[in-house]
Structure formats: C-alpha cells, structure tokens
mmCIF file of C-alpha atoms in Angstrom:
data_model
loop_
_atom_site.group_PDB
_atom_site.id
_atom_site.type_symbol
_atom_site.label_atom_id
_atom_site.label_comp_id
_atom_site.label_asym_id
_atom_site.label_seq_id
_atom_site.Cartn_x
_atom_site.Cartn_y
_atom_site.Cartn_z
ATOM 1 C CA UNK H 1 8.417 22.290 12.904
ATOM 2 C CA UNK H 2 10.518 20.258 10.486
ATOM 3 C CA UNK H 3 9.881 16.616 9.621
ATOM 4 C CA UNK H 4 12.750 15.618 11.907
ATOM 5 C CA UNK H 5 10.984 17.334 14.822
ATOM 6 C CA UNK H 6 7.808 15.268 14.378
ATOM 7 C CA UNK H 7 6.928 12.634 16.971
ATOM 8 C CA UNK H 8 7.536 9.066 15.810
ATOM 9 C CA UNK H 9 3.894 8.057 16.281
ATOM 10 C CA UNK H 10 0.583 9.054 17.795
ATOM 11 C CA UNK H 11 -1.088 7.660 20.899
ATOM 12 C CA UNK H 12 -3.861 5.080 20.201
ATOM 13 C CA UNK H 13 -6.619 7.349 21.590
ATOM 14 C CA UNK H 14 -5.775 10.121 19.104
ATOM 15 C CA UNK H 15 -5.604 7.640 16.209
ATOM 16 C CA UNK H 16 -8.995 6.118 17.105
ATOM 17 C CA UNK H 17 -10.585 9.557 17.486
ATOM 18 C CA UNK H 18 -9.221 10.925 14.234
ATOM 19 C CA UNK H 19 -10.163 7.753 12.370
ATOM 20 C CA UNK H 20 -13.723 7.999 13.726
ATOM 21 C CA UNK H 21 -13.998 11.636 12.651
ATOM 22 C CA UNK H 22 -12.649 10.833 9.192
ATOM 23 C CA UNK H 23 -14.502 7.581 8.457
ATOM 24 C CA UNK H 24 -17.776 8.116 10.313
ATOM 25 C CA UNK H 25 -18.483 11.762 11.141
ATOM 26 C CA UNK H 26 -17.454 13.180 7.748
ATOM 27 C CA UNK H 27 -20.449 11.653 5.975
ATOM 28 C CA UNK H 28 -19.155 12.145 2.426
ATOM 29 C CA UNK H 29 -16.092 10.032 3.239
ATOM 30 C CA UNK H 30 -18.526 7.307 4.287
ATOM 31 C CA UNK H 31 -20.366 7.681 0.954
ATOM 32 C CA UNK H 32 -17.053 7.236 -0.887
ATOM 33 C CA UNK H 33 -16.141 4.271 1.300
ATOM 34 C CA UNK H 34 -12.850 5.961 2.206
ATOM 35 C CA UNK H 35 -10.934 4.060 4.909
ATOM 36 C CA UNK H 36 -7.776 4.999 6.812
ATOM 37 C CA UNK H 37 -4.843 2.584 6.536
ATOM 38 C CA UNK H 38 -1.985 4.620 8.035
ATOM 39 C CA UNK H 39 -2.111 7.672 10.264
ATOM 40 C CA UNK H 40 1.304 9.065 11.159
ATOM 41 C CA UNK H 41 2.697 12.550 11.759
ATOM 42 C CA UNK H 42 4.747 12.232 8.538
ATOM 43 C CA UNK H 43 1.810 11.309 6.284
ATOM 44 C CA UNK H 44 -1.368 9.298 5.855
ATOM 45 C CA UNK H 45 -2.773 6.657 3.560
ATOM 46 C CA UNK H 46 -6.164 5.167 2.927
ATOM 47 C CA UNK H 47 -8.132 3.341 0.290
ATOM 48 C CA UNK H 48 -11.365 3.178 -1.663
ATOM 49 C CA UNK H 49 -12.703 -0.178 -2.825
ATOM 50 C CA UNK H 50 -14.353 -0.103 -6.241
ATOM 51 C CA UNK H 51 -18.133 -0.280 -6.231
ATOM 52 C CA UNK H 52 -20.614 -0.051 -9.094
ATOM 53 C CA UNK H 53 -21.860 3.359 -7.915
ATOM 54 C CA UNK H 54 -18.318 4.823 -8.242
ATOM 55 C CA UNK H 55 -17.957 3.965 -11.943
ATOM 56 C CA UNK H 56 -17.167 6.925 -14.164
ATOM 57 C CA UNK H 57 -17.289 5.169 -17.529
ATOM 58 C CA UNK H 58 -19.693 2.248 -17.867
ATOM 59 C CA UNK H 59 -17.890 0.588 -20.803
ATOM 60 C CA UNK H 60 -14.520 0.425 -19.022
ATOM 61 C CA UNK H 61 -15.611 0.152 -15.379
ATOM 62 C CA UNK H 62 -13.132 2.843 -14.387
ATOM 63 C CA UNK H 63 -13.256 4.941 -11.242
ATOM 64 C CA UNK H 64 -14.924 8.331 -11.680
ATOM 65 C CA UNK H 65 -12.470 11.242 -11.678
ATOM 66 C CA UNK H 66 -14.611 13.043 -9.118
ATOM 67 C CA UNK H 67 -14.130 10.156 -6.694
ATOM 68 C CA UNK H 68 -10.370 10.391 -7.159
ATOM 69 C CA UNK H 69 -10.429 14.156 -6.634
ATOM 70 C CA UNK H 70 -12.663 13.969 -3.564
ATOM 71 C CA UNK H 71 -10.634 11.129 -2.026
ATOM 72 C CA UNK H 72 -7.328 12.962 -2.563
ATOM 73 C CA UNK H 73 -8.819 16.145 -1.091
ATOM 74 C CA UNK H 74 -10.059 14.225 1.953
ATOM 75 C CA UNK H 75 -6.723 12.462 2.458
ATOM 76 C CA UNK H 76 -4.863 15.775 2.304
ATOM 77 C CA UNK H 77 -7.229 17.120 4.951
ATOM 78 C CA UNK H 78 -6.472 14.089 7.099
ATOM 79 C CA UNK H 79 -2.722 14.661 6.654
ATOM 80 C CA UNK H 80 -3.190 18.232 7.865
ATOM 81 C CA UNK H 81 -5.192 17.018 10.870
ATOM 82 C CA UNK H 82 -2.312 14.668 11.685
ATOM 83 C CA UNK H 83 0.238 17.476 11.286
ATOM 84 C CA UNK H 84 -1.788 19.756 13.564
ATOM 85 C CA UNK H 85 -2.071 16.922 16.094
ATOM 86 C CA UNK H 86 1.700 16.407 15.926
ATOM 87 C CA UNK H 87 2.288 20.120 16.510
ATOM 88 C CA UNK H 88 0.308 19.969 19.771
ATOM 89 C CA UNK H 89 1.522 16.735 21.371
ATOM 90 C CA UNK H 90 1.637 18.512 24.741
ATOM 91 C CA UNK H 91 -2.192 18.534 24.740
ATOM 92 C CA UNK H 92 -4.497 15.632 25.503
ATOM 93 C CA UNK H 93 -5.832 13.604 22.548
ATOM 94 C CA UNK H 94 -9.296 15.099 23.168
ATOM 95 C CA UNK H 95 -7.949 18.653 22.996
ATOM 96 C CA UNK H 96 -6.068 17.915 19.757
ATOM 97 C CA UNK H 97 -9.189 16.399 18.160
ATOM 98 C CA UNK H 98 -11.031 19.729 18.614
ATOM 99 C CA UNK H 99 -8.514 21.743 16.574
ATOM 100 C CA UNK H 100 -9.890 20.920 13.117
ATOM 101 C CA UNK H 101 -13.099 22.970 12.942
ATOM 102 C CA UNK H 102 -11.775 25.640 10.565
ATOM 103 C CA UNK H 103 -9.970 23.384 8.110
ATOM 104 C CA UNK H 104 -11.086 23.978 4.510
ATOM 105 C CA UNK H 105 -9.828 23.583 0.948
ATOM 106 C CA UNK H 106 -8.587 26.779 -0.732
ATOM 107 C CA UNK H 107 -7.142 25.310 -3.916
ATOM 108 C CA UNK H 108 -7.021 21.791 -5.350
ATOM 109 C CA UNK H 109 -5.241 20.509 -8.429
ATOM 110 C CA UNK H 110 -5.463 16.927 -9.646
ATOM 111 C CA UNK H 111 -3.535 15.489 -12.590
ATOM 112 C CA UNK H 112 -5.131 12.328 -13.982
ATOM 113 C CA UNK H 113 -2.298 10.251 -15.433
ATOM 114 C CA UNK H 114 -4.139 7.148 -16.661
ATOM 115 C CA UNK H 115 -7.578 5.509 -16.327
ATOM 116 C CA UNK H 116 -8.152 4.122 -12.833
ATOM 117 C CA UNK H 117 -9.313 0.587 -13.454
ATOM 118 C CA UNK H 118 -9.152 -1.913 -10.627
ATOM 119 C CA UNK H 119 -10.760 -3.194 -7.464
ATOM 120 C CA UNK H 120 -8.946 -1.055 -4.882
ATOM 121 C CA UNK H 121 -7.378 2.390 -4.989
ATOM 122 C CA UNK H 122 -4.706 3.540 -2.528
ATOM 123 C CA UNK H 123 -4.568 7.228 -1.580
ATOM 124 C CA UNK H 124 -1.603 8.897 0.134
ATOM 125 C CA UNK H 125 -1.031 12.445 1.349
ATOM 126 C CA UNK H 126 1.644 14.446 3.100
ATOM 127 C CA UNK H 127 1.917 18.002 4.336
ATOM 128 C CA UNK H 128 4.639 20.026 2.649
ATOM 129 C CA UNK H 129 4.173 23.087 4.857
ATOM 130 C CA UNK H 130 1.934 23.779 7.838
ATOM 131 C CA UNK H 131 1.737 27.501 8.494
ATOM 132 C CA UNK H 132 -0.358 29.337 11.048
ATOM 133 C CA UNK H 133 -3.052 30.120 8.432
ATOM 134 C CA UNK H 134 -2.387 27.967 5.335
ATOM 135 C CA UNK H 135 -1.138 24.415 4.745
ATOM 136 C CA UNK H 136 0.204 22.941 1.498
ATOM 137 C CA UNK H 137 -0.045 19.260 0.623
ATOM 138 C CA UNK H 138 0.689 16.701 -2.069
ATOM 139 C CA UNK H 139 -1.229 13.532 -2.735
ATOM 140 C CA UNK H 140 -1.245 10.431 -4.968
ATOM 141 C CA UNK H 141 -3.698 7.747 -6.094
ATOM 142 C CA UNK H 142 -2.296 4.296 -6.917
ATOM 143 C CA UNK H 143 -3.830 1.022 -7.951
ATOM 144 C CA UNK H 144 -3.482 -2.039 -5.731
ATOM 145 C CA UNK H 145 -0.556 -3.075 -7.974
ATOM 146 C CA UNK H 146 1.233 0.218 -7.284
ATOM 147 C CA UNK H 147 0.487 1.836 -10.650
ATOM 148 C CA UNK H 148 0.155 5.632 -10.345
ATOM 149 C CA UNK H 149 -3.230 6.909 -11.571
ATOM 150 C CA UNK H 150 -3.307 10.501 -10.338
ATOM 151 C CA UNK H 151 -1.366 13.068 -8.368
ATOM 152 C CA UNK H 152 -2.579 16.137 -6.564
ATOM 153 C CA UNK H 153 -1.523 19.265 -4.777
ATOM 154 C CA UNK H 154 -3.666 21.477 -2.593
ATOM 155 C CA UNK H 155 -3.762 24.383 -0.181
ATOM 156 C CA UNK H 156 -5.998 24.575 2.894
ATOM 157 C CA UNK H 157 -7.016 27.240 5.369
ATOM 158 C CA UNK H 158 -6.128 26.059 8.865
ATOM 159 C CA UNK H 159 -6.922 29.071 11.057
#
C-alpha cells in the first residue's frame, strides 16, 4: 500500500480506542506523560511536557536522553499501529484495535542533535515501509519553538 492509497482519515471510534491504548493502557507512556496530538494514516504526533522527574542534567534542566529515546520509540509504534489500522479499513474499529499484540522493537537508533531544554517536546513519527513481518520508521523530537533536538529510525516486528 503506497501513501497515496491510504485513507484520508480514521473513524472517531478507532482514534479514541487507539489513543486509549497508547495513553492509558501502555503504562510506561503514562509514566512519561506522552500524549497523542495527531493520529492519521500518514503519520502521528504527540508531546511530552517537561517535569522535574524527567530532567537528565540537574544544572541545565534538560530532558533526559532516555525520555527522548523512549518517546520516539513509542511514537513510532503508534505510527505502525495507525498504518496497520489503515491497511485493514474493511474491518470494524474493534477488530483493527486487536491487531497490535505482536508489535515489538527490533532496532532503534536515536541521534541527539542538541540539548533538549524547554517546557514541551513534540514527537513525530511516520512509517517508511510496512511489510508483512517488519516495519521501518523515522521519528523526530522538536521543541515547542520548532527547534530539532533529535531524530530517530527504527525497525519493528509486526507479525
């Protein structure tokens, strides 16, 4: 399925269900405070608001690199969930929401480009290729002002 074959948008029931899985049922995302902002077949975005317990360097109040890595990994997983949902639009939203049980990270690379200092961090992800067994993604972390802090690329098992 090419990007031009993707549906324009998802039905509200699928969006609500996927957002609940991502923000509430995946407990570590709740710990990070990761929230979904955009959920579309073409890509996803979300954010993390800075909190004291996410500081990586006390003197500079910058976001811990592990938070960036974990948030980018989670957003890429969400992008894959969206791509899988888009591939099966002929199914009910409930059926599509049960297709994610075997999703797991195989490889993750994060390039930290500059210290992430700010009050809010925007995460984006898109699927480059969704195969029958493996998916490839790319991700980015920006500050609220649009400054690029980190980029990522990852592969996931989907079967």
